[in-house]
Amino acid sequence: MTDTRRRVKVYTLNEDRQWDDRGTGHVSSGYVERLKGMSLLVRAESDGSLLLESKINPNTAYQKQQDTLIVWSEAENYDLALSFQEKAGCDEIWEKICQVQGKDPSVDITQDLVDESEEERFDDMSSPGLELPSCELSRLEEIAELVASSLPSPLRREKLALALENEGYIKKLLELFHVCEDLENIEGLHHLYEIIKGIFLLNRTALFEVMFSEECIMDVIGCLEYDPALSQPRKHREFLTKTAKFKEVIPISDPELKQKIHQTYRVQYIQDMVLPTPSVFEENMLSTLHSFIFFNKVEIVGMLQEDEKFLTDLFAQLTDEATDEEKRQELVNFLKEFCAFSQTLQPQNRDAFFKTLSNMGILPALEVILGMDDTQVRSAATDIFSYLVEYNPSMVREFVMQEAQQNDDVSKKLTEQKITNKDILLINLIIEHMICDTDPELGGAVQLMGLLRTLVDPENMLATANKTEKTEFLGFFYKHCMHVLTAPLLANTTEDKPSKDDFQTAQLLALVLELLTFCVEHHTYHIKNYIINKDILRRVLVLMASKHAFLALCALRFKRKIIGLKDEFYNRYIMKSFLFEPVVKAFLNNGSRYNLMNSAIIEMFEFIRVEDIKSLTAHVIENYWKALEDVDYVQTFKGLKLRFEQQRERQDNPKLDSMRSILRNHRYRRDARTLEDEEEMWFNTDEDDMEDGETVVSPSDKTKNDDDIMDPISKFMERKKLKESEEKEVLLKTNLSGRQSPSFKLSLSSGTKTNLTSQSPAATLPGSPGSPGSPGSPGSPGSVPKSTSQTAAITTK
């Protein structure tokens, strides 16, 4: 059985002064040779990896808090905390630390002597205790000076803190505060402000427990109202007692829990509104205060979660139709804050927390809330939904699929009764709220789009022996939800240019395109079938005509992602519908401007050239070469033309392609005789024994530039005379027959118009998916069959 005593959670304090969870593991102590000393080691319980390796330095100040916490500063601006599952484990490790430092384990903090000079250390050793002045009105200035002088020295800070603890000094100071207020003694109130602020900087948990007790905390806040730097005192107490009202949306019966909630709110207020920002003083001056709030929240969530009656009442009222709108808003805001507090829990406790919420029916409740008209309620419900999706997307997916199944069953019964089912799926509600976001900057829509992307991401979908979540959920999503997501895109692209081109619409369409691009990259046949069947790419490319450059670039990025897949199904669809036309138009209309649009379009064509996508190369050159041939500031289009001509040459002479392969494979051979033998064997091979497109090009050679071997091949071909020129002419004429041109014109930058002819149809259709783009394959662009009867069949098609 696992030793739970030593089970710990490792936390580090980030730049925002918040505790980050670094993982759960088991702590041990032992000598580490590399660090030359006794060290604390924490190994992850999941895979045994090392979460923490920290040497116990003699001069580091370790603090024990709340019986299960050990906190210390590893280096400047780097604080660490170990949160133990059991008090026994915390005590055990604390004894080890104290043993290394030579301290008494009964203390809650070890001493740090790093900053002490020898003279100060000698003085402090000679006077073991710090004697405080008597707590009187006339000595407030002396007390303030003593506190201020003790802060620079860690040892003096420690002694001052012990003296304040032992003598009950803080309560005496707060009694003087009442006297000063009654007498309107402003000078004394200013001294009390400095004293209380200095006590905060001592960073001592024991002092905080006194200051934040029910009887003291409001007086502490009162002292902090009288900042000498301000002409008028602040009114923090008035705000906390009159303006800020504590609402019990569900009555809390546990007085300890209620007191803990009040305390946490007030301490949070002190941290955020009353005390100066940490940057004004030391970086780590309020680290213990942060810890106090953080672990208070952990305690509150645990106590609420254990109160079954409280949660039952909460969800009952949340889903009750009789609950009025104001009450429901309070309930939703409470639930949102409850979920936010849960982020402080350890993983096993967070699992139990969200499982409890799921069993209580949080998702059906959110569906009800999201359907309301109140914007604030919907916003809070969206935040709660985001906590659920980020924590466990599979739980949300399972719910929406079950909901769809139930709706389908209901719809069948209603159809028989000729009644319409108006139930809307939760996920479609989310999409609709994304589409209908009224915020000019679409802040809510961006958040919802991120949640949708998490839900449709196959990387976080589970695959078990019984079912595959990816297959089931994506099938559901494309059947029930994709049409809702693409509705604004399809509605806005019915013409040659966007019907609405205002900024907010453009932002929304950019979000939709971002999600669709993600689907193209991560989904397979689902998105492919949807794009081809619904002609989505053609509609997306209409947005290339938008006046908003970011939207036109989103449309181009969508197409570039499709081309990047090098899928012949997509390629055939692009060629059949002439979907390079909007891109070439945008390129020409962009003119000579050197901008992102220019670079992105050229990069797309360069990708086609470098990857040698034969079908698209032939399609581009045959249909758009006249518009692109004058672009000479990059070699992309001339390189494409060269690729195209090389393809034609290989198709006219199938043996040339095989010869090129042999030369490639043997380019680095030094034995000329071996090469001649293989050439002889190649020429003796009967042509009919070789299949069309047969090649021995290795994958690593496919991307090599053909220019460096064209000259030797040309000389070799002249020497061997593989084909007679008359046969080439016949084949060329046959290949050009039966072509037609797409009827469209492109505006050139000079203002003239060029009619681009297209040699399309059968001859330019790509080859079979099984061998996309293979040289000379039957049906690949520009391929020439061996018999005239086959040629006729292809050109008539």
PDB file of C-alpha atoms in Angstrom, residues 386-526:
ATOM      1  CA  SER A 386     -14.807  26.430 -19.721  1.00  0.00           C
ATOM      2  CA  TYR A 387     -13.706  24.973 -16.356  1.00  0.00           C
ATOM      3  CA  LEU A 388     -15.476  21.706 -17.229  1.00  0.00           C
ATOM      4  CA  VAL A 389     -14.037  21.507 -20.766  1.00  0.00           C
ATOM      5  CA  GLU A 390     -10.497  22.267 -19.651  1.00  0.00           C
ATOM      6  CA  TYR A 391     -10.699  19.751 -16.837  1.00  0.00           C
ATOM      7  CA  ASN A 392     -12.420  16.847 -18.614  1.00  0.00           C
ATOM      8  CA  PRO A 393     -13.490  17.322 -22.265  1.00  0.00           C
ATOM      9  CA  SER A 394     -14.483  13.640 -22.512  1.00  0.00           C
ATOM     10  CA  MET A 395     -17.154  14.167 -19.870  1.00  0.00           C
ATOM     11  CA  VAL A 396     -18.683  17.009 -21.921  1.00  0.00           C
ATOM     12  CA  ARG A 397     -18.476  15.014 -25.164  1.00  0.00           C
ATOM     13  CA  GLU A 398     -20.205  12.028 -23.587  1.00  0.00           C
ATOM     14  CA  PHE A 399     -23.028  14.249 -22.337  1.00  0.00           C
ATOM     15  CA  VAL A 400     -23.707  15.938 -25.690  1.00  0.00           C
ATOM     16  CA  MET A 401     -23.693  12.605 -27.541  1.00  0.00           C
ATOM     17  CA  GLN A 402     -26.180  11.091 -25.077  1.00  0.00           C
ATOM     18  CA  GLU A 403     -28.277  14.223 -25.408  1.00  0.00           C
ATOM     19  CA  ALA A 404     -28.274  13.914 -29.203  1.00  0.00           C
ATOM     20  CA  GLN A 405     -29.325  10.277 -28.972  1.00  0.00           C
ATOM     21  CA  GLN A 406     -32.217  11.173 -26.669  1.00  0.00           C
ATOM     22  CA  ASN A 407     -33.265  14.008 -28.972  1.00  0.00           C
ATOM     23  CA  ASP A 408     -33.200  11.660 -31.973  1.00  0.00           C
ATOM     24  CA  ASP A 409     -35.429   9.189 -30.126  1.00  0.00           C
ATOM     25  CA  VAL A 410     -37.836  11.977 -29.148  1.00  0.00           C
ATOM     26  CA  SER A 411     -37.827  13.344 -32.712  1.00  0.00           C
ATOM     27  CA  LYS A 412     -38.866   9.972 -34.120  1.00  0.00           C
ATOM     28  CA  LYS A 413     -41.842   9.807 -31.775  1.00  0.00           C
ATOM     29  CA  LEU A 414     -42.798  13.415 -32.490  1.00  0.00           C
ATOM     30  CA  THR A 415     -42.496  12.887 -36.237  1.00  0.00           C
ATOM     31  CA  GLU A 416     -45.019  10.103 -35.983  1.00  0.00           C
ATOM     32  CA  GLN A 417     -47.306  12.575 -34.169  1.00  0.00           C
ATOM     33  CA  LYS A 418     -46.395  15.372 -36.647  1.00  0.00           C
ATOM     34  CA  ILE A 419     -44.941  17.577 -33.902  1.00  0.00           C
ATOM     35  CA  THR A 420     -41.633  19.460 -34.235  1.00  0.00           C
ATOM     36  CA  ASN A 421     -38.840  18.913 -31.704  1.00  0.00           C
ATOM     37  CA  LYS A 422     -37.313  22.261 -30.722  1.00  0.00           C
ATOM     38  CA  ASP A 423     -34.651  20.975 -28.347  1.00  0.00           C
ATOM     39  CA  ILE A 424     -31.226  22.481 -29.041  1.00  0.00           C
ATOM     40  CA  LEU A 425     -28.000  20.632 -28.253  1.00  0.00           C
ATOM     41  CA  LEU A 426     -25.642  22.148 -25.695  1.00  0.00           C
ATOM     42  CA  ILE A 427     -22.773  22.281 -28.166  1.00  0.00           C
ATOM     43  CA  ASN A 428     -24.966  24.062 -30.738  1.00  0.00           C
ATOM     44  CA  LEU A 429     -25.911  26.603 -28.079  1.00  0.00           C
ATOM     45  CA  ILE A 430     -22.211  27.286 -27.604  1.00  0.00           C
ATOM     46  CA  ILE A 431     -21.738  27.740 -31.375  1.00  0.00           C
ATOM     47  CA  GLU A 432     -24.744  30.055 -31.592  1.00  0.00           C
ATOM     48  CA  HIS A 433     -23.444  32.209 -28.740  1.00  0.00           C
ATOM     49  CA  MET A 434     -20.112  32.399 -30.528  1.00  0.00           C
ATOM     50  CA  ILE A 435     -21.799  33.510 -33.769  1.00  0.00           C
ATOM     51  CA  CYS A 436     -24.130  35.990 -32.038  1.00  0.00           C
ATOM     52  CA  ASP A 437     -21.547  37.622 -29.747  1.00  0.00           C
ATOM     53  CA  THR A 438     -22.405  41.340 -29.544  1.00  0.00           C
ATOM     54  CA  ASP A 439     -19.012  42.406 -28.195  1.00  0.00           C
ATOM     55  CA  PRO A 440     -17.285  44.542 -30.887  1.00  0.00           C
ATOM     56  CA  GLU A 441     -13.995  42.774 -30.124  1.00  0.00           C
ATOM     57  CA  LEU A 442     -15.679  39.329 -29.961  1.00  0.00           C
ATOM     58  CA  GLY A 443     -14.039  38.513 -26.616  1.00  0.00           C
ATOM     59  CA  GLY A 444     -16.683  35.909 -25.755  1.00  0.00           C
ATOM     60  CA  ALA A 445     -16.564  34.385 -29.241  1.00  0.00           C
ATOM     61  CA  VAL A 446     -12.797  33.899 -28.997  1.00  0.00           C
ATOM     62  CA  GLN A 447     -13.223  32.099 -25.663  1.00  0.00           C
ATOM     63  CA  LEU A 448     -15.972  29.848 -27.045  1.00  0.00           C
ATOM     64  CA  MET A 449     -13.976  29.050 -30.173  1.00  0.00           C
ATOM     65  CA  GLY A 450     -11.108  27.863 -27.956  1.00  0.00           C
ATOM     66  CA  LEU A 451     -13.512  25.585 -26.058  1.00  0.00           C
ATOM     67  CA  LEU A 452     -14.897  24.133 -29.311  1.00  0.00           C
ATOM     68  CA  ARG A 453     -11.371  23.462 -30.531  1.00  0.00           C
ATOM     69  CA  THR A 454     -10.625  21.579 -27.310  1.00  0.00           C
ATOM     70  CA  LEU A 455     -13.782  19.500 -27.756  1.00  0.00           C
ATOM     71  CA  VAL A 456     -12.986  18.518 -31.377  1.00  0.00           C
ATOM     72  CA  ASP A 457      -9.269  17.922 -30.744  1.00  0.00           C
ATOM     73  CA  PRO A 458      -8.508  14.196 -31.330  1.00  0.00           C
ATOM     74  CA  GLU A 459      -5.383  14.496 -29.174  1.00  0.00           C
ATOM     75  CA  ASN A 460      -7.449  14.499 -25.972  1.00  0.00           C
ATOM     76  CA  MET A 461      -9.972  11.855 -27.101  1.00  0.00           C
ATOM     77  CA  LEU A 462      -9.875   8.419 -25.524  1.00  0.00           C
ATOM     78  CA  ALA A 463      -9.631   5.111 -27.345  1.00  0.00           C
ATOM     79  CA  THR A 464     -10.657   2.013 -25.385  1.00  0.00           C
ATOM     80  CA  ALA A 465     -11.231  -1.580 -26.320  1.00  0.00           C
ATOM     81  CA  ASN A 466     -15.004  -1.109 -26.448  1.00  0.00           C
ATOM     82  CA  LYS A 467     -15.313   2.177 -28.293  1.00  0.00           C
ATOM     83  CA  THR A 468     -13.357   4.876 -30.030  1.00  0.00           C
ATOM     84  CA  GLU A 469     -14.369   8.297 -28.802  1.00  0.00           C
ATOM     85  CA  LYS A 470     -12.813   9.983 -31.830  1.00  0.00           C
ATOM     86  CA  THR A 471     -14.952   8.083 -34.344  1.00  0.00           C
ATOM     87  CA  GLU A 472     -18.158   8.467 -32.370  1.00  0.00           C
ATOM     88  CA  PHE A 473     -17.827  12.107 -31.450  1.00  0.00           C
ATOM     89  CA  LEU A 474     -16.601  13.346 -34.816  1.00  0.00           C
ATOM     90  CA  GLY A 475     -19.438  11.463 -36.518  1.00  0.00           C
ATOM     91  CA  PHE A 476     -21.851  13.208 -34.150  1.00  0.00           C
ATOM     92  CA  PHE A 477     -20.226  16.636 -34.620  1.00  0.00           C
ATOM     93  CA  TYR A 478     -20.302  16.579 -38.424  1.00  0.00           C
ATOM     94  CA  LYS A 479     -23.875  15.316 -38.440  1.00  0.00           C
ATOM     95  CA  HIS A 480     -25.420  17.648 -35.849  1.00  0.00           C
ATOM     96  CA  CYS A 481     -23.141  20.667 -35.399  1.00  0.00           C
ATOM     97  CA  MET A 482     -20.929  21.453 -38.396  1.00  0.00           C
ATOM     98  CA  HIS A 483     -23.768  23.033 -40.386  1.00  0.00           C
ATOM     99  CA  VAL A 484     -24.405  25.447 -37.503  1.00  0.00           C
ATOM    100  CA  LEU A 485     -20.733  26.434 -37.398  1.00  0.00           C
ATOM    101  CA  THR A 486     -20.457  27.071 -41.154  1.00  0.00           C
ATOM    102  CA  ALA A 487     -23.838  28.838 -41.487  1.00  0.00           C
ATOM    103  CA  PRO A 488     -22.408  32.410 -41.327  1.00  0.00           C
ATOM    104  CA  LEU A 489     -19.687  31.477 -43.812  1.00  0.00           C
ATOM    105  CA  LEU A 490     -22.122  30.000 -46.342  1.00  0.00           C
ATOM    106  CA  ALA A 491     -24.603  32.858 -45.887  1.00  0.00           C
ATOM    107  CA  ASN A 492     -21.927  35.450 -46.618  1.00  0.00           C
ATOM    108  CA  THR A 493     -20.360  33.861 -49.717  1.00  0.00           C
ATOM    109  CA  THR A 494     -23.263  33.353 -52.117  1.00  0.00           C
ATOM    110  CA  GLU A 495     -21.820  35.840 -54.659  1.00  0.00           C
ATOM    111  CA  ASP A 496     -18.365  36.540 -56.079  1.00  0.00           C
ATOM    112  CA  LYS A 497     -17.493  38.705 -53.074  1.00  0.00           C
ATOM    113  CA  PRO A 498     -18.609  38.748 -49.412  1.00  0.00           C
ATOM    114  CA  SER A 499     -22.150  40.052 -49.055  1.00  0.00           C
ATOM    115  CA  LYS A 500     -21.271  41.621 -45.646  1.00  0.00           C
ATOM    116  CA  ASP A 501     -17.750  42.912 -45.205  1.00  0.00           C
ATOM    117  CA  ASP A 502     -17.877  44.945 -41.997  1.00  0.00           C
ATOM    118  CA  PHE A 503     -15.150  44.476 -39.374  1.00  0.00           C
ATOM    119  CA  GLN A 504     -17.193  42.457 -36.868  1.00  0.00           C
ATOM    120  CA  THR A 505     -18.433  40.009 -39.543  1.00  0.00           C
ATOM    121  CA  ALA A 506     -14.873  39.644 -40.833  1.00  0.00           C
ATOM    122  CA  GLN A 507     -13.645  38.859 -37.300  1.00  0.00           C
ATOM    123  CA  LEU A 508     -16.332  36.223 -36.854  1.00  0.00           C
ATOM    124  CA  LEU A 509     -15.597  34.560 -40.207  1.00  0.00           C
ATOM    125  CA  ALA A 510     -11.883  34.558 -39.339  1.00  0.00           C
ATOM    126  CA  LEU A 511     -12.711  32.634 -36.130  1.00  0.00           C
ATOM    127  CA  VAL A 512     -14.838  30.129 -38.069  1.00  0.00           C
ATOM    128  CA  LEU A 513     -12.027  29.667 -40.604  1.00  0.00           C
ATOM    129  CA  GLU A 514      -9.500  29.158 -37.826  1.00  0.00           C
ATOM    130  CA  LEU A 515     -11.596  26.306 -36.445  1.00  0.00           C
ATOM    131  CA  LEU A 516     -12.146  24.791 -39.909  1.00  0.00           C
ATOM    132  CA  THR A 517      -8.396  24.965 -40.594  1.00  0.00           C
ATOM    133  CA  PHE A 518      -7.813  23.125 -37.324  1.00  0.00           C
ATOM    134  CA  CYS A 519     -10.291  20.453 -38.467  1.00  0.00           C
ATOM    135  CA  VAL A 520      -8.496  20.046 -41.824  1.00  0.00           C
ATOM    136  CA  GLU A 521      -5.232  19.485 -39.981  1.00  0.00           C
ATOM    137  CA  HIS A 522      -6.496  17.081 -37.309  1.00  0.00           C
ATOM    138  CA  HIS A 523      -9.530  15.304 -38.794  1.00  0.00           C
ATOM    139  CA  THR A 524      -9.429  12.958 -41.761  1.00  0.00           C
ATOM    140  CA  TYR A 525     -12.302  11.752 -43.912  1.00  0.00           C
ATOM    141  CA  HIS A 526     -14.989  13.628 -41.934  1.00  0.00           C
TER     142      HIS A 526
END
